[in-house]
Coordinates of C-alpha atoms in Angstrom, one line a residue:
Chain A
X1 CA 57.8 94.1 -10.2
X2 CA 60.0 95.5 -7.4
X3 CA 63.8 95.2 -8.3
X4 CA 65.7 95.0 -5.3
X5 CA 69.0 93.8 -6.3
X6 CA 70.4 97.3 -6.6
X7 CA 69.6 97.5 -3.0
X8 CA 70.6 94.1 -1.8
X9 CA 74.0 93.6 -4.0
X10 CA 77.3 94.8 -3.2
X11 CA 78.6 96.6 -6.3
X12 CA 76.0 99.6 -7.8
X13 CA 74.4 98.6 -10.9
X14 CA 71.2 100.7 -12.2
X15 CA 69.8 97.9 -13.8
X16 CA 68.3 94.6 -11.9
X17 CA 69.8 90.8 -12.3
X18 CA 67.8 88.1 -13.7
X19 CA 67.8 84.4 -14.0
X20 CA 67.0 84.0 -18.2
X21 CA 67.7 81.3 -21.0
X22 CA 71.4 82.0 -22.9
X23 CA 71.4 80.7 -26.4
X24 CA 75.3 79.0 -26.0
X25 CA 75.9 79.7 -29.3
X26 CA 77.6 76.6 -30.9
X27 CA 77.8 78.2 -34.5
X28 CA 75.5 75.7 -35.4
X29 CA 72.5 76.2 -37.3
X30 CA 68.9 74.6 -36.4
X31 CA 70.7 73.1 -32.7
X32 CA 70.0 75.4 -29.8
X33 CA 71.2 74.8 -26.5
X34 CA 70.6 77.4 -23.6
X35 CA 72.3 78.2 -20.7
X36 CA 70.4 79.1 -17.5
X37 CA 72.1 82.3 -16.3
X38 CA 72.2 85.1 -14.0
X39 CA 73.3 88.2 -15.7
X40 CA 71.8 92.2 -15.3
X41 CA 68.8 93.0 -17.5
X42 CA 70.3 95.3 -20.1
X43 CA 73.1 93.0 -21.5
X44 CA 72.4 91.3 -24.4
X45 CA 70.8 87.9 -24.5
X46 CA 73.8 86.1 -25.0
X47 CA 76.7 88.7 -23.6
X48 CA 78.4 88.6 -20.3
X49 CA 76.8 86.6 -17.9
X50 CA 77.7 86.8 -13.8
X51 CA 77.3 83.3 -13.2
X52 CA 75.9 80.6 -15.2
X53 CA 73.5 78.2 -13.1
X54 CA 72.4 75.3 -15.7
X55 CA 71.9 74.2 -18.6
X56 CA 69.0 73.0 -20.9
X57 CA 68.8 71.2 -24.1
X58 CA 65.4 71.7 -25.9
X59 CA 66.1 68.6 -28.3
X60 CA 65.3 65.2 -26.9
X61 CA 67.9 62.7 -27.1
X62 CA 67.7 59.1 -28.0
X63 CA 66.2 58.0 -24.5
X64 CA 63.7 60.9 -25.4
X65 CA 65.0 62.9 -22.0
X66 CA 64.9 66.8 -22.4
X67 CA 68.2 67.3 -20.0
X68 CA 68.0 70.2 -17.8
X69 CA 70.5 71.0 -14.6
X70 CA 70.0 73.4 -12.1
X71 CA 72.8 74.8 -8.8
X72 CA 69.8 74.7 -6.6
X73 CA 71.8 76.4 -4.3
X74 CA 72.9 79.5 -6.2
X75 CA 69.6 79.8 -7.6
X76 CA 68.6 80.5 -4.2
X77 CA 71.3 82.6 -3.6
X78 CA 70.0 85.2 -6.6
X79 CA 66.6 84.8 -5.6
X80 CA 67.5 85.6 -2.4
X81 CA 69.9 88.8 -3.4
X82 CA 66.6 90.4 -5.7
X83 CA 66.9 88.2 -9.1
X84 CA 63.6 87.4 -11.2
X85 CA 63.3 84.6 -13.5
X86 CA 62.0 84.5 -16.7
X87 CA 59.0 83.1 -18.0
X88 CA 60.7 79.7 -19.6
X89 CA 62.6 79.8 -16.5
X90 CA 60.2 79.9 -14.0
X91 CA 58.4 77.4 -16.0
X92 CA 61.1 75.0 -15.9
X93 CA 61.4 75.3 -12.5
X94 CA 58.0 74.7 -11.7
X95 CA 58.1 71.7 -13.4
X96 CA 61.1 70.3 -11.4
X97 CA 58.9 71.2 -8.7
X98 CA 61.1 73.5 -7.0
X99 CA 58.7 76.4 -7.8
X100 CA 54.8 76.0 -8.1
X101 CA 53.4 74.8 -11.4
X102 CA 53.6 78.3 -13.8
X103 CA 49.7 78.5 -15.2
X104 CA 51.0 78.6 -18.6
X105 CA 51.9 75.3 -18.6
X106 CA 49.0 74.1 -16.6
X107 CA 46.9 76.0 -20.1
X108 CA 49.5 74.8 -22.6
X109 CA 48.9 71.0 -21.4
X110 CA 44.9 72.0 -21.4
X111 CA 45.3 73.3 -25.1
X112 CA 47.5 70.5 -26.4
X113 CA 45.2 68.2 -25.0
X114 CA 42.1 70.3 -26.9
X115 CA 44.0 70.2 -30.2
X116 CA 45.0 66.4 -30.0
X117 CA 40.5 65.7 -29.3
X118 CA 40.1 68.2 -32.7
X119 CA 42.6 66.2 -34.8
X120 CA 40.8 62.7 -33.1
X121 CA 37.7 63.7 -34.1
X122 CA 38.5 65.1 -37.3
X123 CA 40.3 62.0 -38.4
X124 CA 37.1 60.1 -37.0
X125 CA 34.6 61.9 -39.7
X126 CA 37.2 61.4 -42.4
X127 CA 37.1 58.0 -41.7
X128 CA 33.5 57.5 -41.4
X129 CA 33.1 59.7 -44.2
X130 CA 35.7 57.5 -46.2
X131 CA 33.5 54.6 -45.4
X132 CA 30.3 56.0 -46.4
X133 CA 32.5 57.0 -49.5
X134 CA 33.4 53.1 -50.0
X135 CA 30.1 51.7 -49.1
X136 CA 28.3 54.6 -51.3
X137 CA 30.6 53.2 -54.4
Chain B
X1 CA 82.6 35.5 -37.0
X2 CA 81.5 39.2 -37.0
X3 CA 80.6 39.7 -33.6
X4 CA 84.1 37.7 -32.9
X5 CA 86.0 40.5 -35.4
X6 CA 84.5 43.2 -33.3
X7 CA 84.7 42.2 -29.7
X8 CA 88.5 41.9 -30.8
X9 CA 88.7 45.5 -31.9
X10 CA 86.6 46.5 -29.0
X11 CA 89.0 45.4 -26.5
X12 CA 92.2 46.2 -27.7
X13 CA 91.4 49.5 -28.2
X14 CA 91.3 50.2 -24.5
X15 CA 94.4 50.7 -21.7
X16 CA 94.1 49.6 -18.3
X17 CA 93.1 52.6 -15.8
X18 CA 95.6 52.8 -13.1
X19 CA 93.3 54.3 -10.3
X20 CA 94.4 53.2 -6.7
X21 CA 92.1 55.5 -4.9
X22 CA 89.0 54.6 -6.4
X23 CA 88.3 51.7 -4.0
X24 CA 88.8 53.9 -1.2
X25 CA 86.4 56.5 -2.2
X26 CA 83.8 54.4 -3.5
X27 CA 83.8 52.4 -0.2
X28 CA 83.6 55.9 1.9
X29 CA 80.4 57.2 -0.3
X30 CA 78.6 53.6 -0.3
X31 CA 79.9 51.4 2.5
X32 CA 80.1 53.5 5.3
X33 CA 77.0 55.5 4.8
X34 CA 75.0 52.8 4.3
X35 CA 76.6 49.9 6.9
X36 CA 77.2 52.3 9.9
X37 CA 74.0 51.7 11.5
X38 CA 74.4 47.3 11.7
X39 CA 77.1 46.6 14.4
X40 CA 76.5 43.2 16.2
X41 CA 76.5 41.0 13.1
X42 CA 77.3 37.4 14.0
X43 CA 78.8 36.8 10.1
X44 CA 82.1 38.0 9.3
X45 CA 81.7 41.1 6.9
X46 CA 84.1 41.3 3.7
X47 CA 85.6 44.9 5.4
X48 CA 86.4 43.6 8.9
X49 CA 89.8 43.7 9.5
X50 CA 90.3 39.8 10.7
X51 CA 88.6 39.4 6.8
X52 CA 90.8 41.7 5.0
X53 CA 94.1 40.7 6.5
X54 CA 93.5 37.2 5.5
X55 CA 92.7 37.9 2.3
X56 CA 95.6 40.6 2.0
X57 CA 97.9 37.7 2.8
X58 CA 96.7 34.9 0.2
X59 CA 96.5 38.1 -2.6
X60 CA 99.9 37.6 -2.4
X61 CA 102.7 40.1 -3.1
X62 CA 104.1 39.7 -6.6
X63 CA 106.0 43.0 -7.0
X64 CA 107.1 41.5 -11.1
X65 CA 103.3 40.9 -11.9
X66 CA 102.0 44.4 -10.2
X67 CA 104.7 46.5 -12.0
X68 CA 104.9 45.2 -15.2
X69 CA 104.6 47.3 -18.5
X70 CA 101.1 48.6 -19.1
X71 CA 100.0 51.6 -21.9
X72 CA 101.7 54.4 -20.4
X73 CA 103.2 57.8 -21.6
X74 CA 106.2 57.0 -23.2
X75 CA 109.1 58.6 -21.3
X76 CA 113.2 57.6 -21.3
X77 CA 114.2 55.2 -18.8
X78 CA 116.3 57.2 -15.4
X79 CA 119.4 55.3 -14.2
X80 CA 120.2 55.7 -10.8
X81 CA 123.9 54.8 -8.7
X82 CA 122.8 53.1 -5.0
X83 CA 124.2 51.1 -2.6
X84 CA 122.7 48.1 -1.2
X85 CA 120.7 49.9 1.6
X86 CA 119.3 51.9 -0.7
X87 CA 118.2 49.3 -2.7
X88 CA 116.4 47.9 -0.4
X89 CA 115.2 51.3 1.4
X90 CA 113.7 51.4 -2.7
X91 CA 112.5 47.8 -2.7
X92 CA 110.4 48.7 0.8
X93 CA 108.9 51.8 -0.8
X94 CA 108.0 49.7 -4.1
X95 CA 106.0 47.1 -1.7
X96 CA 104.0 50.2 -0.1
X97 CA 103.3 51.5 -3.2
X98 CA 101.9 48.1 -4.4
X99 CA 100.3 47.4 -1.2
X100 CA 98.1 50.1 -2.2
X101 CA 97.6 49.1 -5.6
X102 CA 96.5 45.9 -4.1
X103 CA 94.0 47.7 -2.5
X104 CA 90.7 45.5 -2.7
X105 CA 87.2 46.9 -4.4
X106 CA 84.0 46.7 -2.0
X107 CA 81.6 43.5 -1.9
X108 CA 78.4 45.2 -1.5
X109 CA 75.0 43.7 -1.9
X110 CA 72.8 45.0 -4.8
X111 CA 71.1 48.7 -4.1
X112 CA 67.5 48.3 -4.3
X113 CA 65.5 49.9 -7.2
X114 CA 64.2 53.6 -6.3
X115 CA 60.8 53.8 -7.6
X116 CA 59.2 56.9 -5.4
X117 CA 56.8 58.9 -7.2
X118 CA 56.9 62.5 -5.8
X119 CA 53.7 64.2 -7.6
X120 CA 51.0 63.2 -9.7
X121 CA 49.8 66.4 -11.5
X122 CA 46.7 64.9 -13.9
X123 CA 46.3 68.4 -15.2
X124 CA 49.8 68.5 -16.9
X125 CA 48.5 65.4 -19.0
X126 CA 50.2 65.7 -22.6
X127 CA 51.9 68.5 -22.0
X128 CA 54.8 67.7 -24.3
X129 CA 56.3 64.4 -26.1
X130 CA 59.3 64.2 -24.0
X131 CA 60.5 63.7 -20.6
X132 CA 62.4 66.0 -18.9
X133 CA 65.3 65.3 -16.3
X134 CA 65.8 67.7 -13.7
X135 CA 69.2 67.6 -12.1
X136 CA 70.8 69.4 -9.3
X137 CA 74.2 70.4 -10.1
X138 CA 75.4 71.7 -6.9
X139 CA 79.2 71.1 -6.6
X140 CA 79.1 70.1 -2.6
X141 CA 77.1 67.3 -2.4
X142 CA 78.0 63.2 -2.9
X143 CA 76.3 61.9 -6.1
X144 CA 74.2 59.6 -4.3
X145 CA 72.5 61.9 -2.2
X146 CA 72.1 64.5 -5.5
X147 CA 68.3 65.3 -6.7
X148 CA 67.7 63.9 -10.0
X149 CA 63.9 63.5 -10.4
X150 CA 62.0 63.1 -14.1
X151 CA 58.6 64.9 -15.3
X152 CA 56.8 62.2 -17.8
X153 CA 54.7 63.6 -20.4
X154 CA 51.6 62.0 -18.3
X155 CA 52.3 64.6 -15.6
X156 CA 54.0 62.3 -12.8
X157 CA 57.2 63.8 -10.9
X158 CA 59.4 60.9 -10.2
X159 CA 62.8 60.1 -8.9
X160 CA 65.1 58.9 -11.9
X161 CA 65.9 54.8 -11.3
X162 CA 69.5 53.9 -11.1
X163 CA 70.6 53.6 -14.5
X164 CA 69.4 56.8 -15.4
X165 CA 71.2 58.7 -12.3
X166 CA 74.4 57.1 -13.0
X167 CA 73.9 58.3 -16.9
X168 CA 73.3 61.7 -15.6
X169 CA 75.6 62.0 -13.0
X170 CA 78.3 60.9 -15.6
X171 CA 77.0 63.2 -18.3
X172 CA 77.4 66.1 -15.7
X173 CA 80.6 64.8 -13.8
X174 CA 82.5 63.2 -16.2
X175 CA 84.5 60.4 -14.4
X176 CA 87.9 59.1 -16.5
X177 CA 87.6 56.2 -18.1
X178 CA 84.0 55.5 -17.5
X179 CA 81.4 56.0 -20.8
X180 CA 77.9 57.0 -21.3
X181 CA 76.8 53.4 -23.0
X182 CA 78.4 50.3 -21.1
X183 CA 81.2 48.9 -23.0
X184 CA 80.1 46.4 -25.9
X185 CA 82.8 43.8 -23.7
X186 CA 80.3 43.4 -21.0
X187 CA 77.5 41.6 -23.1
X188 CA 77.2 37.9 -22.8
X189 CA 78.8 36.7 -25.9
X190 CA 81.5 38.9 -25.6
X191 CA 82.3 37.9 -22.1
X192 CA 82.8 34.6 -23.2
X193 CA 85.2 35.5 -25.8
X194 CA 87.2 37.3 -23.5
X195 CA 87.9 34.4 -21.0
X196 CA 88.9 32.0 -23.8
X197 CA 91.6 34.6 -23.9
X198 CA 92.4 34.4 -20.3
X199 CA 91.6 38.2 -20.1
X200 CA 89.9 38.0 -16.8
X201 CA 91.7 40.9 -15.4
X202 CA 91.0 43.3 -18.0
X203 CA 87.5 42.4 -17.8
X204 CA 87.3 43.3 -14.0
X205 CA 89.3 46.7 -14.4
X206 CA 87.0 47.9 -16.7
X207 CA 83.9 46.7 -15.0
X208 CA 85.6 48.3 -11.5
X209 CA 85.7 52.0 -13.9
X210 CA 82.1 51.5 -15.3
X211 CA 79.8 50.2 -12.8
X212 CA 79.5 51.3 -9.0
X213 CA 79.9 48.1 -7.0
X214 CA 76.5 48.0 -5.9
X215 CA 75.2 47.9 -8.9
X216 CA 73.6 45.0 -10.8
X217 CA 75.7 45.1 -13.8
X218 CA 79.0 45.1 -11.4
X219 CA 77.6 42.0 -9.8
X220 CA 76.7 40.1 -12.7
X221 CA 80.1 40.7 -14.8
X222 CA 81.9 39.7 -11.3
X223 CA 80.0 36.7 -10.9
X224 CA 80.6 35.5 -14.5
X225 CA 84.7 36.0 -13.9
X226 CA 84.6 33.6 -11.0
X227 CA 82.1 31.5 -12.1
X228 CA 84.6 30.7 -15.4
X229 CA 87.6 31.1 -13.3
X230 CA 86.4 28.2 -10.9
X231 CA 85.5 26.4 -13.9
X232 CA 89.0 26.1 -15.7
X233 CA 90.9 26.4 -12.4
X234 CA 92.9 29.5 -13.5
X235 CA 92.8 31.2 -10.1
X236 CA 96.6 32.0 -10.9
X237 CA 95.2 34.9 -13.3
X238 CA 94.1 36.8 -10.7
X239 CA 96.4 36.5 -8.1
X240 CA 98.6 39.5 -6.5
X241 CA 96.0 41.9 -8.0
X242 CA 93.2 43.4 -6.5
X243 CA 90.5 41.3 -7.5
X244 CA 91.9 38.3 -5.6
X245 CA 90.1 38.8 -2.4
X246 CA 86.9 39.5 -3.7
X247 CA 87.3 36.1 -6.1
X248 CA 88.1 34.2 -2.6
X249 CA 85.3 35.9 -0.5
X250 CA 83.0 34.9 -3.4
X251 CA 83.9 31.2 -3.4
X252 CA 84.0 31.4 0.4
X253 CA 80.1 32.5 0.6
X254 CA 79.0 30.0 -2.1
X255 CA 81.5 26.8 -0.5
X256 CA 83.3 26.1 -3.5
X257 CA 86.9 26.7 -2.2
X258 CA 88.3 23.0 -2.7
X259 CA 89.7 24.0 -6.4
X260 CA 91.2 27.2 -5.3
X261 CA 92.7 25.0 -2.1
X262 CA 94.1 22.6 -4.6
X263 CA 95.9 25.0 -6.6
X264 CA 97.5 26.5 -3.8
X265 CA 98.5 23.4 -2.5
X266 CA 99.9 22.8 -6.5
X267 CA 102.4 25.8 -6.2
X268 CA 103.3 24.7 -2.6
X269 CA 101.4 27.6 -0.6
X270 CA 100.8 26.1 2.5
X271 CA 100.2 29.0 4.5
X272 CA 97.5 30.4 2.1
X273 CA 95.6 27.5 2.0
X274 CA 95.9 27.4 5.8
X275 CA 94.9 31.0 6.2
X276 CA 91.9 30.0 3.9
X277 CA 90.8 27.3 5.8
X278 CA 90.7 29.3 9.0
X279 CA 88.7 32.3 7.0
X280 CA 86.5 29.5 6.4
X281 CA 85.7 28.6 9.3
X282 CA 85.1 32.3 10.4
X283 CA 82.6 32.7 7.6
X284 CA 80.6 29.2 8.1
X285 CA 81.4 28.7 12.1
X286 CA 78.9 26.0 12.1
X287 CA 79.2 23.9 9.6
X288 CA 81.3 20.1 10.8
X289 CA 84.5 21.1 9.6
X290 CA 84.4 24.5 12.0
X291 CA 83.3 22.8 14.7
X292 CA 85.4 20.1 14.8
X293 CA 88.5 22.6 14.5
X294 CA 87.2 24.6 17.4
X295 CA 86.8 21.2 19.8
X296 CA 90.2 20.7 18.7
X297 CA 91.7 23.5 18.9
X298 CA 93.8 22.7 15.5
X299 CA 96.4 24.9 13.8
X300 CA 98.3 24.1 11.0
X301 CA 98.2 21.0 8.3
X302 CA 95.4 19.7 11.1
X303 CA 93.0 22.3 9.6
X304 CA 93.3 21.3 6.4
X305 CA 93.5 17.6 7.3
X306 CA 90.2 18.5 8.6
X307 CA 88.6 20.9 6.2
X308 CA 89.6 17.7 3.8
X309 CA 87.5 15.4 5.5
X310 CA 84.6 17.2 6.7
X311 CA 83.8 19.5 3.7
X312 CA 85.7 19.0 0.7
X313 CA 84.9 16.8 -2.6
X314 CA 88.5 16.6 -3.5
X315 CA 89.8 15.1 0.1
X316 CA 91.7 12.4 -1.7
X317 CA 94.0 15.0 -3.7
X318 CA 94.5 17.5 -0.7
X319 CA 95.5 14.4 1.6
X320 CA 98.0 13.2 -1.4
X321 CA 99.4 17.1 -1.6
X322 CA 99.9 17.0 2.4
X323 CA 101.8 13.6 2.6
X324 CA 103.7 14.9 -0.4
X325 CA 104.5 18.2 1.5
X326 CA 105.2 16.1 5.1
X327 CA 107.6 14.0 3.1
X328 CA 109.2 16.8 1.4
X329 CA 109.7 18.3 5.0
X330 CA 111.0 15.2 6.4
X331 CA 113.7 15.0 3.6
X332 CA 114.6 18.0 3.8
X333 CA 115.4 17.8 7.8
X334 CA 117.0 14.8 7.2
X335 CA 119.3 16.0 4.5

């Protein structure tokens, strides 16, 4: 990883910005809801941000729509001064297709899809297997 | 009976939106964008300015009906001492200040549905149970050119339809007075209920905050006000407010002025139902009664004479309202 915000930013900082998920912190248990954020790497998680740049709600809602916004344009701005994203981040992006496709998700779809053929075909012996059962009696 | 007991409770419970500007905008961001490039158009448009200054003049300027009480702030009444000049130097600012209240909402055809598929990623099959909506919330750019595209679970990358941008675009740039769900007052049922209580008005304020005017909801609910306006007669409702001239460009296109003609001639507005007549012929220049005018070269109670005889299905009753006005006339130089 080369970190080249200290270099390419204004004011000094030691540390290096990123572009991570901030939990918004409604006081409300079992609903998360992040905000996507620029902020140096050494705050904590949900501390003081520089600028927030979206927001994304991990529970579906009744049209079954995960919302996510992006500021396309000051996410390019941070890229451009030396940000990184974060893993979730950079996957979200690359779904909205203004990044390439992350890998992981390209292998999370691939297991999904595995584990949805196991449960198929292990549902399909049960059944035959309740049949035999049936016939058998 | 239910439905009834809640459509009343629905629409009480909101206040008419006083938002003069709105028209304005919404014509900059869809109108002009989208009708610069067709200039040599044989048929009137609704915003040429021949068009609009007709329909300006029939609106009519009711400065008791425009001002009168709605929902507002409650805030003690200010006395003020003037002289007559002042008065009136008020009474000109009051007609500005309604002129642009008066200010008429764009007629635009329905937008075309946006189905355009940007990627088809087959690998990304099952990848989750929801979709997700991707928006761009930059701060600069108008809502309609804003990115708003939608991953399926199946893998595709689409561009969201028009229903879901304007949800989105509202959930992220709240507008006042507009909701996330359409009101419950612009179902059928409800619609009717409404214009049984001569609530046409209402109706079209709250359809004007909702819906953008190209959309298909806009159109429909606008359609249905004039449709049941035409079909009791009660253009009266809607005149000197804004919805006028879109009510009279709508009968215009479809040829189904004579009732609107007859009621002006009713309340003895002989110029409007000239001006009418003339915006007529503009719209439909060849149809009889246009070219007839035109070989004539008629002005006056000879355009409606014959508008009466060429087009209308009322004749009889506009040709008994202008003896009854030429008599009236007569008398009155006589006396």
């Amino acid at each position: 990883m080369v970190h080249l915000s200290s270099f390419l930013l204004k004011k000094y900082h030691s540390g290096y910005v990123v572009i991570r998920l901030a939990m918004a912190g409604h006081k409300q248990a079992n609903r998360p809801f992040y905000r996507i954020v620029a902020a140096y790497n050494k705050r904590s998680r949900d501390g003081k941000y520089i600028e927030q740049l979206g927001t994304f709600d991990p529970l579906p809602n009744i049209y079954n729509e995960k919302l996510v916004s992006f500021n396309f344009d000051r996410i390019k701005y941070w890229i451009g001064c030396g940000a990184h994203p974060t893993k979730p981040v950079a996957k979200l992006l690359g779904l909205s297709g203004f990044f390439p496709l992350h890998p992981m998700t390209v292998t999370e779809a691939e297991r999904r899809r595995a584990q949805a053929k196991l449960a198929e075909t292990t549902a399909g012996t049960e059944d035959s297997q309740e049949e035999e059962n049936r016939a058998g009696v | 009976m239910a439905a009834l007991g809640t459509a009343r409770c629905l629409f009480r419970s909101f206040s008419r939106v006083k938002d003069v500007q709105r028209g304005k905008k919404t014509l900059l961001r869809c109108g002009v964008r989208t009708f610069c490039s067709e200039t040599n158009d044989a048929k009137p448009r609704f915003r040429d300015p021949a068009v609009q200054d007709i329909l300006g003049r029939i609106t009519g300027l009711d400065l008791q009906k425009v001002f009168r009480p709605i929902k507002q702030e409650l805030k003690p009444p200010t006395y003020k001492l003037m002289t007559d000049e002042q008065l009136q130097q008020a009474v000109e600012l009051a007609k500005e200040e309604a002129r642009k209240q008066l200010q008429m909402p764009p007629v635009l055809p329905e937008r075309k549905p946006i189905d355009d598929v940007l990627v088809v990623d087959k690998i990304l099959d099952g990848m989750d149970t929801a979709k997700y909506v991707f928006t761009d919330i930059t701060y600069n750019i108008p809502h309609r050119e804003r990115f708003i595209v939608v991953r399926e679970p199946d893998g595709t990358l689409r561009k969201a339809n028009w229903e879901e941008r304007d949800r989105l675009v509202q959930v992220y740039f709240p507008r006042q007075g507009r909701k996330l769900t359409p009101h419950l007052l612009f179902k059928e049922e409800n619609l009717k209920t409404v214009f049984s209580q001569d609530r046409h008005e209402d109706v079209l304020d709250l359809c004007l905050v909702q819906f953008d005017p190209d959309s298909s909801d806009y159109i429909r609910v606008h359609e249905a006000t004039y449709e049941d306006l035409e079909k009791n007669g009660k253009y009266d409702l809607l005149r000197s407010t804004r919805h006028f001239g879109g009510m009279a460009w709508y009968l215009l296109n479809a040829r189904r002025v004579d009732g609107l003609i007859v009621d002006m001639l009713r309340r003895e507005l002989l110029q409007d139902a000239i001006s009418l007549v003339s915006l007529f012929h503009m719209v439909h220049p060849h149809s009889q009664s246009a070219q007839e005018a035109a070989s004539q070269q008629a002005s006056g109670t000879d355009l409606l004479k014959i508008y009466a005889q060429n087009e209308s299905q009322k004749s009889g009753y506009i040709e008994l309202a202008l003896q009854a006005y030429e008599e009236k006339g007569a008398e009155g130089s006589a006396a």
